[in-house]
XYZ file of N, CA, C and O in Angstrom:
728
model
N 0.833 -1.190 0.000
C 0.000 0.000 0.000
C 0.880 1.256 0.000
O 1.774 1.186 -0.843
N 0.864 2.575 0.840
C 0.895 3.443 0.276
C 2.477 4.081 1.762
O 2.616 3.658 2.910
N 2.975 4.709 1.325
C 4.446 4.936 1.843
C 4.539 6.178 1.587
O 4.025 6.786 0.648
N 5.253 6.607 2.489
C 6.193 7.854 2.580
C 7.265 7.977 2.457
O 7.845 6.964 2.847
N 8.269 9.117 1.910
C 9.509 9.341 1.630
C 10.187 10.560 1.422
O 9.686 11.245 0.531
N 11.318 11.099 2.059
C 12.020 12.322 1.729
C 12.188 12.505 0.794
O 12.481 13.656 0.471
N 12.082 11.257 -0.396
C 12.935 11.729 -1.584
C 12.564 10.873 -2.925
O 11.814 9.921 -2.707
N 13.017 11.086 -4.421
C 12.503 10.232 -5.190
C 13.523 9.617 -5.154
O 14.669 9.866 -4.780
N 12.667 8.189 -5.876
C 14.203 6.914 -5.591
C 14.463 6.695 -7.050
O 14.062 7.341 -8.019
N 15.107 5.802 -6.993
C 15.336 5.422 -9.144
C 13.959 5.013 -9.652
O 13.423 5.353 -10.707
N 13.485 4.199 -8.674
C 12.319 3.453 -8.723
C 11.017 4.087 -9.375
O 10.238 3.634 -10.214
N 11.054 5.202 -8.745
C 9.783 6.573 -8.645
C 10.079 7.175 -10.239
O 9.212 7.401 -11.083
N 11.374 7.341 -10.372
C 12.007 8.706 -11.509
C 11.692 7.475 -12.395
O 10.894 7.837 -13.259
N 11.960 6.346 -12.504
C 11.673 5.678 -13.823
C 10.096 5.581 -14.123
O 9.565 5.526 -15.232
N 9.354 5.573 -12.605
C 7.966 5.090 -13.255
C 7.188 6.866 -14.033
O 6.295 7.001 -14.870
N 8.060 7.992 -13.252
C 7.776 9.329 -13.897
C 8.043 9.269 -15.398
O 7.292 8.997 -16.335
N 9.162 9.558 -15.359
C 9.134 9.214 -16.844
C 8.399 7.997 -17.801
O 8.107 8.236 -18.973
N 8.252 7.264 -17.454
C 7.371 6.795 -18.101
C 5.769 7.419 -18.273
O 5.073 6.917 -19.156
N 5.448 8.036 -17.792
C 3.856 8.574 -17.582
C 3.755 9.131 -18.852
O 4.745 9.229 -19.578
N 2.451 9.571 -19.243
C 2.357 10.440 -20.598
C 1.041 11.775 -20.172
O 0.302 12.403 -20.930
N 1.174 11.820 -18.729
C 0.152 12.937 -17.941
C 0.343 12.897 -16.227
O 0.202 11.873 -15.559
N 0.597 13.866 -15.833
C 0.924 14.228 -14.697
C -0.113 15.776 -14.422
O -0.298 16.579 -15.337
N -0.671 15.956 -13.074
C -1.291 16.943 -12.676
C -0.843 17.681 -11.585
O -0.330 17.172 -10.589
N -0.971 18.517 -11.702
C -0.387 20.020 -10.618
C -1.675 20.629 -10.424
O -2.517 20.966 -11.257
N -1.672 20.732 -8.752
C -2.646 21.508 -7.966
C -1.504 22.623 -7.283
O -0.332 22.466 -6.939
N -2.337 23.710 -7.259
C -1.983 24.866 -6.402
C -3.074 25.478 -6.134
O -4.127 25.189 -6.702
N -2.959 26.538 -5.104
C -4.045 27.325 -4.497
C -3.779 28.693 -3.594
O -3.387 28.695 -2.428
N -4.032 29.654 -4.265
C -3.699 30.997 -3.017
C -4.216 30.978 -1.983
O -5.056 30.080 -2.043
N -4.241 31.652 -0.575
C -4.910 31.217 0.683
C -6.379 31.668 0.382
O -6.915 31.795 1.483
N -7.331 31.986 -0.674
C -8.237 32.432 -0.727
C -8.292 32.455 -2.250
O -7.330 32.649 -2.993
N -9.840 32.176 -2.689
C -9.997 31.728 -4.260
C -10.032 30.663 -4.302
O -10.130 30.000 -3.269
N -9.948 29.963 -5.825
C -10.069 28.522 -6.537
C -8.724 27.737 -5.941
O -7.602 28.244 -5.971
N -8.903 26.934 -5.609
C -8.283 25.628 -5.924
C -8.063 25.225 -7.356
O -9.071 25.023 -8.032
N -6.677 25.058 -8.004
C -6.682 24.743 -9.240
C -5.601 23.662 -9.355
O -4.498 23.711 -8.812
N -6.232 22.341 -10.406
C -5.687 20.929 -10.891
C -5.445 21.457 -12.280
O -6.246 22.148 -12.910
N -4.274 21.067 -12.689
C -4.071 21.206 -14.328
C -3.360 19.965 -14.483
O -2.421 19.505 -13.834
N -4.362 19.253 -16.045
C -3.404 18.434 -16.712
C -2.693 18.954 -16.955
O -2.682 20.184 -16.927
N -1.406 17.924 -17.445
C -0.263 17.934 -18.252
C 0.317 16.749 -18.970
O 0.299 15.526 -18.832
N 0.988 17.878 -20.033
C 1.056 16.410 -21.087
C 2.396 16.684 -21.888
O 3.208 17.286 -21.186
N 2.768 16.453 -22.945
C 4.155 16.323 -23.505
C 5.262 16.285 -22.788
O 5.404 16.028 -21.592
N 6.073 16.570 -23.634
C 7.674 16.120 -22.859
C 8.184 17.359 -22.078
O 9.104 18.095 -22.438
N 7.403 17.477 -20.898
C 7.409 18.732 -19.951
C 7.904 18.616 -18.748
O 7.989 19.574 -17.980
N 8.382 17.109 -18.386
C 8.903 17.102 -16.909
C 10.086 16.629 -16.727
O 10.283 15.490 -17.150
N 10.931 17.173 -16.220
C 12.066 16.319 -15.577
C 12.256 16.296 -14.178
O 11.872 17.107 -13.335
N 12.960 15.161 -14.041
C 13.652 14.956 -12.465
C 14.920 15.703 -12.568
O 15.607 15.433 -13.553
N 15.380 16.625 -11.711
C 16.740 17.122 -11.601
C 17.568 16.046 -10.723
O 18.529 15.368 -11.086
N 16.851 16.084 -9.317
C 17.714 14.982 -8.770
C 16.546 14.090 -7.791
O 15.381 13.905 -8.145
N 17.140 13.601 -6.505
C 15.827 13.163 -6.001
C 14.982 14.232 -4.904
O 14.066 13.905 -4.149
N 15.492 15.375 -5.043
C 14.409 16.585 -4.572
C 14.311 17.489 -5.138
O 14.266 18.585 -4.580
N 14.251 17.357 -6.297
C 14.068 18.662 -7.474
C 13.383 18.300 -8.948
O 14.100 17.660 -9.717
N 12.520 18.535 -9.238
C 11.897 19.007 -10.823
C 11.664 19.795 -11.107
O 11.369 20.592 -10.217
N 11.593 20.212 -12.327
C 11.339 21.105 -13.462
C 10.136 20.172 -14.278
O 10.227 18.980 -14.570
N 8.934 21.139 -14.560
C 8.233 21.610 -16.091
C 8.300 22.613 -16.188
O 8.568 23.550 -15.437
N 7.838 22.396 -18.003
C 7.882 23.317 -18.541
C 6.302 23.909 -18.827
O 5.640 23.281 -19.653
N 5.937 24.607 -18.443
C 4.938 25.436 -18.513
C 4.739 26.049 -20.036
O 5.520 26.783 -20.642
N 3.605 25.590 -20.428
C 3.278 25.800 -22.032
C 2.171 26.675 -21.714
O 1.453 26.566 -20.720
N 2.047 27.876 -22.962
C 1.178 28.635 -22.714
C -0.311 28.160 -23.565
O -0.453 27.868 -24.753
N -1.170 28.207 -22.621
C -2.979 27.743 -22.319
C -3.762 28.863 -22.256
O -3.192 29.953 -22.303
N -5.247 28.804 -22.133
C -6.271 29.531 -21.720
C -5.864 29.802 -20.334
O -6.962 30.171 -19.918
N -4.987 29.900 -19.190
C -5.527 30.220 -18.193
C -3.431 30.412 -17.443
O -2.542 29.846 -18.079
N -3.177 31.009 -16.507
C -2.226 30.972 -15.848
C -2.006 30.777 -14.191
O -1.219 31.287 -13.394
N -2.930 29.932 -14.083
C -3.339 29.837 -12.663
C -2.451 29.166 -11.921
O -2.699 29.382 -10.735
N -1.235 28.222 -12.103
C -0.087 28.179 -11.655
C 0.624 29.404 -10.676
O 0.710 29.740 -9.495
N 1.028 29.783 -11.930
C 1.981 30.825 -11.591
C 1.466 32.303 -10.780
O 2.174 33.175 -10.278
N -0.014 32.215 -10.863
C -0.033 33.308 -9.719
C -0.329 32.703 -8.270
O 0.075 33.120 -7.184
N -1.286 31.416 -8.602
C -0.913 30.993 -6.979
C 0.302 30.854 -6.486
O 0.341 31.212 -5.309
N 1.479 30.420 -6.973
C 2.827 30.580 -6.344
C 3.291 31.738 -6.083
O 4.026 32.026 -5.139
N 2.921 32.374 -6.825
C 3.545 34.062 -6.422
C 3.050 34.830 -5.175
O 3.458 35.865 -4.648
N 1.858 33.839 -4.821
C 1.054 34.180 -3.633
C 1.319 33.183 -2.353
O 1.511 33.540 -1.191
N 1.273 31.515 -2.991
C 1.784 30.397 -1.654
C 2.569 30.134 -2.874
O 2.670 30.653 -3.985
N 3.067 29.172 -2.275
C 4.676 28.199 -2.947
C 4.487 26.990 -2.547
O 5.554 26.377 -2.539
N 3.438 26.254 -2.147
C 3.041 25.211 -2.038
C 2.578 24.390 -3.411
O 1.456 24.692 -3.817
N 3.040 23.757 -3.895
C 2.352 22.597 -4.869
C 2.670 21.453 -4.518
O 3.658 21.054 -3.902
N 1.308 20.628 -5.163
C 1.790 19.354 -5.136
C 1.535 18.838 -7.364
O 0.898 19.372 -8.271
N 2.336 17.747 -7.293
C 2.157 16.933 -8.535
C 1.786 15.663 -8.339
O 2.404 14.913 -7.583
N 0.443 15.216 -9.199
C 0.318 13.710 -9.045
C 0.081 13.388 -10.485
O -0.376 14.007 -11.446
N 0.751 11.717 -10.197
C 1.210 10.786 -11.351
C 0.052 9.755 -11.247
O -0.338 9.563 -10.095
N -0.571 9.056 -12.226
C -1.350 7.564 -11.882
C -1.162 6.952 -12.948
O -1.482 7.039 -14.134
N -0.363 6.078 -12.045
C -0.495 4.535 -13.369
C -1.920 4.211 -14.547
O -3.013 3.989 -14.027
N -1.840 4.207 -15.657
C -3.189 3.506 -16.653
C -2.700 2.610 -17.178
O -3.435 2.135 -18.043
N -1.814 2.147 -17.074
C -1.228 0.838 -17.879
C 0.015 -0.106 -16.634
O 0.944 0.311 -15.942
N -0.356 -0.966 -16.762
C 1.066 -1.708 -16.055
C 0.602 -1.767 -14.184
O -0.420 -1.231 -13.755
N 0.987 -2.058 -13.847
C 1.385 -2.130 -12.335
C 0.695 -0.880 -11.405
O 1.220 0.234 -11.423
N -0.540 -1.154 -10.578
C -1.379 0.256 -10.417
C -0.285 0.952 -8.918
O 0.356 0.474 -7.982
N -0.659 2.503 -9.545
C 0.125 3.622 -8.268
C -0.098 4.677 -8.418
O 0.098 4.962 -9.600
N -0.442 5.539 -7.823
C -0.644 6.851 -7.812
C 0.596 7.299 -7.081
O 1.105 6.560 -6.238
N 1.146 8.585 -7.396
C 2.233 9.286 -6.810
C 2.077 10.659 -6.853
O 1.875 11.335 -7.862
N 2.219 11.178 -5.299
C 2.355 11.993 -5.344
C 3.428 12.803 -4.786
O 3.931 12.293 -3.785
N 4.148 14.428 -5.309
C 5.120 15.171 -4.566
C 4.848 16.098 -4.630
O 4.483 16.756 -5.604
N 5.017 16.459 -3.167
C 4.738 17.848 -2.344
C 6.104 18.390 -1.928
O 7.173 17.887 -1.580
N 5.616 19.653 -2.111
C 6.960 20.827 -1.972
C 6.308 22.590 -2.067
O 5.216 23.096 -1.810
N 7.794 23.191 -2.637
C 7.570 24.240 -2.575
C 8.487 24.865 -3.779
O 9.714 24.776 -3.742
N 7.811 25.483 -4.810
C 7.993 25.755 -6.436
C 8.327 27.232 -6.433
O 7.757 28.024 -5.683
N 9.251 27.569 -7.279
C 9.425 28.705 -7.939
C 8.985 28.542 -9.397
O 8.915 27.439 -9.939
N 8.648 29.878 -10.098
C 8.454 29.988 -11.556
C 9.835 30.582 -12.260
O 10.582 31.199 -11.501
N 10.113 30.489 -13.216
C 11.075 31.016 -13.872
C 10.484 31.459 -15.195
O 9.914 30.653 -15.930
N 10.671 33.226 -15.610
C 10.265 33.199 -16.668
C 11.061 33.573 -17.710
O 11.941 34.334 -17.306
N 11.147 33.284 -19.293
C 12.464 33.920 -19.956
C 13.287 34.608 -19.774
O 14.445 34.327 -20.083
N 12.743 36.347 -18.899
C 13.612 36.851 -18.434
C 14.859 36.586 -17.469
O 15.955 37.146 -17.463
N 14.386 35.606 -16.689
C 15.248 34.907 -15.524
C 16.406 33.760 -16.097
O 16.194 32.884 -16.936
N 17.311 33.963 -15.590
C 18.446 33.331 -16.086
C 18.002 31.657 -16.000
O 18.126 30.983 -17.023
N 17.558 31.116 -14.918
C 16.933 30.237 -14.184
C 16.534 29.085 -15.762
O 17.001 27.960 -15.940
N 15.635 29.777 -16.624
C 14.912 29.221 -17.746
C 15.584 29.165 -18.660
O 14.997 28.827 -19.688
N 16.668 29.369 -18.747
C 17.757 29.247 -19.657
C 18.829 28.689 -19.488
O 19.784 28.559 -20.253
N 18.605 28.215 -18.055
C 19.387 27.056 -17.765
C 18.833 25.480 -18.179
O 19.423 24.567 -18.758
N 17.508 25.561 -17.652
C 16.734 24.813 -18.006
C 16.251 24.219 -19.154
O 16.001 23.017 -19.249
N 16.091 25.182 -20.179
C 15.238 24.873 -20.928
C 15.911 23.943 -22.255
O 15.415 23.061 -22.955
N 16.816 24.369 -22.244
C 17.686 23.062 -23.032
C 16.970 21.395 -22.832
O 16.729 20.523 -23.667
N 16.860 21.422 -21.967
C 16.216 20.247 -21.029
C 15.092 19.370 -21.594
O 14.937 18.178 -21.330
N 14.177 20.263 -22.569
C 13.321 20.122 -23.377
C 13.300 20.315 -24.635
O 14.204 21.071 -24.992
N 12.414 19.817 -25.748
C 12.664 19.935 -27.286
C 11.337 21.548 -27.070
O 10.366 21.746 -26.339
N 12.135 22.462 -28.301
C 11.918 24.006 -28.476
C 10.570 23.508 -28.357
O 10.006 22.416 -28.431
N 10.242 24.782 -28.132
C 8.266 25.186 -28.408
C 8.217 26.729 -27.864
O 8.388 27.312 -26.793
N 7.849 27.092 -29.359
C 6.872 28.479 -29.147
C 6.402 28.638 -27.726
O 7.032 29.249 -26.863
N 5.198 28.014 -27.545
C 4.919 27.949 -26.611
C 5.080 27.957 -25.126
O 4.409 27.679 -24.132
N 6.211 28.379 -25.407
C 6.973 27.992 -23.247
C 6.787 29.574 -23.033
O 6.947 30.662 -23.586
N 6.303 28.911 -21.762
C 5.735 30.075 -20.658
C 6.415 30.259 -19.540
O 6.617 31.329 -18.966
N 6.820 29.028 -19.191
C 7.636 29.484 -18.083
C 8.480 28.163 -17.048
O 7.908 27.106 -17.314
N 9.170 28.017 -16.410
C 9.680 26.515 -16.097
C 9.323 26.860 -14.304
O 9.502 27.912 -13.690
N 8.776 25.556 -13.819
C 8.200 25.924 -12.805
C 9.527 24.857 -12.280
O 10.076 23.997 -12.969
N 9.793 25.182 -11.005
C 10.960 24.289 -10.100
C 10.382 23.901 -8.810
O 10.042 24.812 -8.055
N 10.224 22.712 -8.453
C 10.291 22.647 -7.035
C 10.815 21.834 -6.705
O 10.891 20.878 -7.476
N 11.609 21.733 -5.105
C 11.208 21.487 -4.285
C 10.928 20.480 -3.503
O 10.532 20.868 -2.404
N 10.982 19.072 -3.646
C 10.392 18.350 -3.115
C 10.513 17.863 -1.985
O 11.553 17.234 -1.792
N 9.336 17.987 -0.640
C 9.909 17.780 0.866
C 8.936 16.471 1.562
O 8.891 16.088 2.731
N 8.124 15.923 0.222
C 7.433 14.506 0.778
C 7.156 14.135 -0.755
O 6.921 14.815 -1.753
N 7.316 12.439 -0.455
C 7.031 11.895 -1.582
C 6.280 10.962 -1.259
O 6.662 10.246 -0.334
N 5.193 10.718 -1.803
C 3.920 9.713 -1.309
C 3.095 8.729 -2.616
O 2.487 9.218 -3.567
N 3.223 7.706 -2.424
C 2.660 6.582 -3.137
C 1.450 5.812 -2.808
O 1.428 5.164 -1.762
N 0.581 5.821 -3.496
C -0.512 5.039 -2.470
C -1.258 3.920 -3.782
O -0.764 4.109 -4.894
N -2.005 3.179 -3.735
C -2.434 1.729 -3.699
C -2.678 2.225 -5.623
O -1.905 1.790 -6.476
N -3.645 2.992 -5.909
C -3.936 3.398 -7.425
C -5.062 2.337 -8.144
O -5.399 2.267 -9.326
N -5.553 1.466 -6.859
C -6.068 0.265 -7.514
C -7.441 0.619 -8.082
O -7.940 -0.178 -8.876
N -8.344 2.136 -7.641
C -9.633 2.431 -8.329
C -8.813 3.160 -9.796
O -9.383 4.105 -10.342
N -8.042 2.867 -10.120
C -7.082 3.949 -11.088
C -7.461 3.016 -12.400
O -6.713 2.052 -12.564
N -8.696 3.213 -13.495
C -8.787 2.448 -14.808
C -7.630 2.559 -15.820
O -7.012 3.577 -16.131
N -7.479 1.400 -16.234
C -6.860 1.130 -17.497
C -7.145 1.274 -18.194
O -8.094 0.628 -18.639
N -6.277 2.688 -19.164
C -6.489 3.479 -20.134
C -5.253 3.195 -21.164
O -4.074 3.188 -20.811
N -5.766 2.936 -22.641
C -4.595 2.870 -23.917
C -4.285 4.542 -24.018
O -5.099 5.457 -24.142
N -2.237 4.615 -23.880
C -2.279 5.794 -24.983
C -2.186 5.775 -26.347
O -1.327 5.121 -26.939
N -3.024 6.459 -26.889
C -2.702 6.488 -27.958
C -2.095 7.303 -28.831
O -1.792 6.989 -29.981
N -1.934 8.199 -28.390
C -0.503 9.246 -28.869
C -0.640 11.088 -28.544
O -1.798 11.446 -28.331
N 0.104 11.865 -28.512
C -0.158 12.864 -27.831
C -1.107 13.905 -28.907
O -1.122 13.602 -30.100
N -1.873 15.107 -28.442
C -2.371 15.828 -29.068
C -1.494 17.022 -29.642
O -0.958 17.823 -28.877
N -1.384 17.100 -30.900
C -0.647 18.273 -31.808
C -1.175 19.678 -31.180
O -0.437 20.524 -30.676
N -2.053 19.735 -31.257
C -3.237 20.826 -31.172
C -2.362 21.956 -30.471
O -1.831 22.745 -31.253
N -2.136 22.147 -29.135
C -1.878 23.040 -28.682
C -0.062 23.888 -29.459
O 0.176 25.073 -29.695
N 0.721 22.814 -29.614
C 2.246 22.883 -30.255
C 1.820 23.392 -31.660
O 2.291 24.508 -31.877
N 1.093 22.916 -32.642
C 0.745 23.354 -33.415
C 0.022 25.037 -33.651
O 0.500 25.754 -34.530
N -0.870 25.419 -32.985
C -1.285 26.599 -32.261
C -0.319 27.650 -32.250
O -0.285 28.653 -32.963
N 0.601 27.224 -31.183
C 1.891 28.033 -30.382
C 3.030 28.448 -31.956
O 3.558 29.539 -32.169
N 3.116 27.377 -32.707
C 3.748 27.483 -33.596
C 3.072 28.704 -34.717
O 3.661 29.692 -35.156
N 2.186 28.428 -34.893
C 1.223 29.501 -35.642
C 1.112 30.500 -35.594
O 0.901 31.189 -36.592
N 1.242 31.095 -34.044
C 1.315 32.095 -33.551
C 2.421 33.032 -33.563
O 2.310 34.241 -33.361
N 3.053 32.664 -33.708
C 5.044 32.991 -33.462
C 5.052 33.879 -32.055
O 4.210 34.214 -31.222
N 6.115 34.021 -32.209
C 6.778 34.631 -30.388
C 5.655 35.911 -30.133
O 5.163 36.102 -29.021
N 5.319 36.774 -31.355
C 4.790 38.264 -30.826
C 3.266 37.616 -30.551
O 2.570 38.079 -29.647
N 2.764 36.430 -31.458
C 1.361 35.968 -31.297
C 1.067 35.477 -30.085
O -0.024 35.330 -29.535
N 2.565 35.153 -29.596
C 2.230 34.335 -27.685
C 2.258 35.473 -26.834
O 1.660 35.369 -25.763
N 3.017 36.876 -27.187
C 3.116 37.469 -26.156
C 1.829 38.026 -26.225
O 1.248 38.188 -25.152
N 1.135 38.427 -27.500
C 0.011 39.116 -27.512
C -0.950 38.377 -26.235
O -1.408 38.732 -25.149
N -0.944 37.290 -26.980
C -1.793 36.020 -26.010
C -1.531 35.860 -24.966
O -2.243 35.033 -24.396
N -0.602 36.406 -24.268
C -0.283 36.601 -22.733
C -0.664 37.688 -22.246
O -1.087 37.699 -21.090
N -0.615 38.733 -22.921
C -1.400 39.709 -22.492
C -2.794 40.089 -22.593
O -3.194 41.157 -22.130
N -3.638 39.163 -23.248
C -4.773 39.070 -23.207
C -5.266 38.273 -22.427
O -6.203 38.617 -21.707
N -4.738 37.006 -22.391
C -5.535 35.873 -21.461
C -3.939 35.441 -20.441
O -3.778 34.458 -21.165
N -3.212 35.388 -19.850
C -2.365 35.178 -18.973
C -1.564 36.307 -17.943
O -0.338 36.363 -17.844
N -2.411 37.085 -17.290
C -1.697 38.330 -16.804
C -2.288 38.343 -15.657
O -1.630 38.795 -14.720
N -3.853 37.802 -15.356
C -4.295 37.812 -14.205
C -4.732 35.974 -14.210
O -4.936 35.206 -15.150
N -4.750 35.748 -12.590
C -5.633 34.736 -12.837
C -7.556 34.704 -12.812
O -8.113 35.800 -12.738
N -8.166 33.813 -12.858
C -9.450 33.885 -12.889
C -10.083 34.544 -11.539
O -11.206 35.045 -11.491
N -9.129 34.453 -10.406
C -9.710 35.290 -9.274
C -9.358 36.399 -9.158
O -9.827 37.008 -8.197
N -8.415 37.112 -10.056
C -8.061 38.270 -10.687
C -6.441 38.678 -9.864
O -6.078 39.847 -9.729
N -5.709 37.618 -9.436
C -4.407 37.341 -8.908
C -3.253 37.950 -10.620
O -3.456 37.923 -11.834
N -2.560 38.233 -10.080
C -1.591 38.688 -10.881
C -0.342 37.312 -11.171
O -0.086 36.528 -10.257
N 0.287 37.206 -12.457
C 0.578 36.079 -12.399
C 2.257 36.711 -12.730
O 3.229 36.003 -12.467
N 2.416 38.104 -13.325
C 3.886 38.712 -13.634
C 4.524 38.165 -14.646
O 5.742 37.995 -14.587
N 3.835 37.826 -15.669
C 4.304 36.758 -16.894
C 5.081 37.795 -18.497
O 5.787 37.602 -19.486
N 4.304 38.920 -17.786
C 5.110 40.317 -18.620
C 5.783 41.010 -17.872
O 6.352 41.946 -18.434
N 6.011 40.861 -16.308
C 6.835 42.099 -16.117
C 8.489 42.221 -16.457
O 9.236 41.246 -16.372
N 8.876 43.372 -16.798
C 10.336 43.711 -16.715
C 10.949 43.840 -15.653
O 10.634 44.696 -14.826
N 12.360 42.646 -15.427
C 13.110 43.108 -14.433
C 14.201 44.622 -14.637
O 14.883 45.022 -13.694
């Protein structure tokens, strides 16, 4: 059943990488509670208390202003194929955005996309696994173009536009700093 741990083991980082969707909750002390899928080749393990995604730009930026407000996230993983587990890691995330040297360390890390918004880091100060056995078995069948395709379409001035229209506040009207100048 389900265990606790300071840290990820080889064990954990192999079954991560393997996933093809992982979800991030955050929440300011007041407002929405917010879960976001995630999908493409957006996550890495740095070591066994540190990851990076990469934050692709969406309808919404609700990440990055709840952190700017708490620094609490968690990420959860669930097995659909193979051996059932849910995983989850809790910590405490920074954002990094182009301007910040931080994302340019990083971002190598990942194949290009228009689309990057921002590389979120945390943190990790519990790592938790539990049973996954109500968790259905689901086929992948391959990732969706849609959004990469989009981002591409758009080119760099079409994302920033698009950040300044829909990514500047969040839905509870939180500020997310995704344009400001240092």
């Amino acid at each position: 059943m389900g265990k606790q741990l300071d840290s990820i083991t080889e064990e954990l980082k192999e079954f991560i990488e393997n996933q093809k969707i992982f979800f991030v909750g955050t929440a300011a002390a007041e407002g929405r509670v917010n879960v976001s899928p995630k999908g493409t080749d957006s996550f890495r393990v740095i070591d066994s208390t540190k990851i990076i995604w990469l934050n692709l730009t969406g309808s919404g930026n609700e990440t990055a202003a709840h952190l700017l407000l708490n620094d609490r996230m968690t990420v959860m993983f669930c097995a659909f194929e193979g051996k059932p587990m849910i995983l989850r890691l809790y910590g405490h995330a920074r954002i990094f955005h182009k301007r910040d040297p931080e994302f340019h360390t990083y971002t190598g890390l990942f194949p290009p996309n228009t689309g990057s918004r921002q590389i979120i880091e945390m943190d990790v100060d519990l790592v938790q696994t539990s049973c996954g056995f109500a968790v259905p078995f689901m086929d992948y069948k391959e990732e969706r173009e849609t959004l990469n395709s989009w981002s591409s379409k758009q080119g760099i001035e079409g994302i920033e536009t698009y950040w300044q229209n829909k990514n500047t506040k969040s839905i509870d009207g939180f500020e997310t700093k995704i344009l400001d100048i240092q």
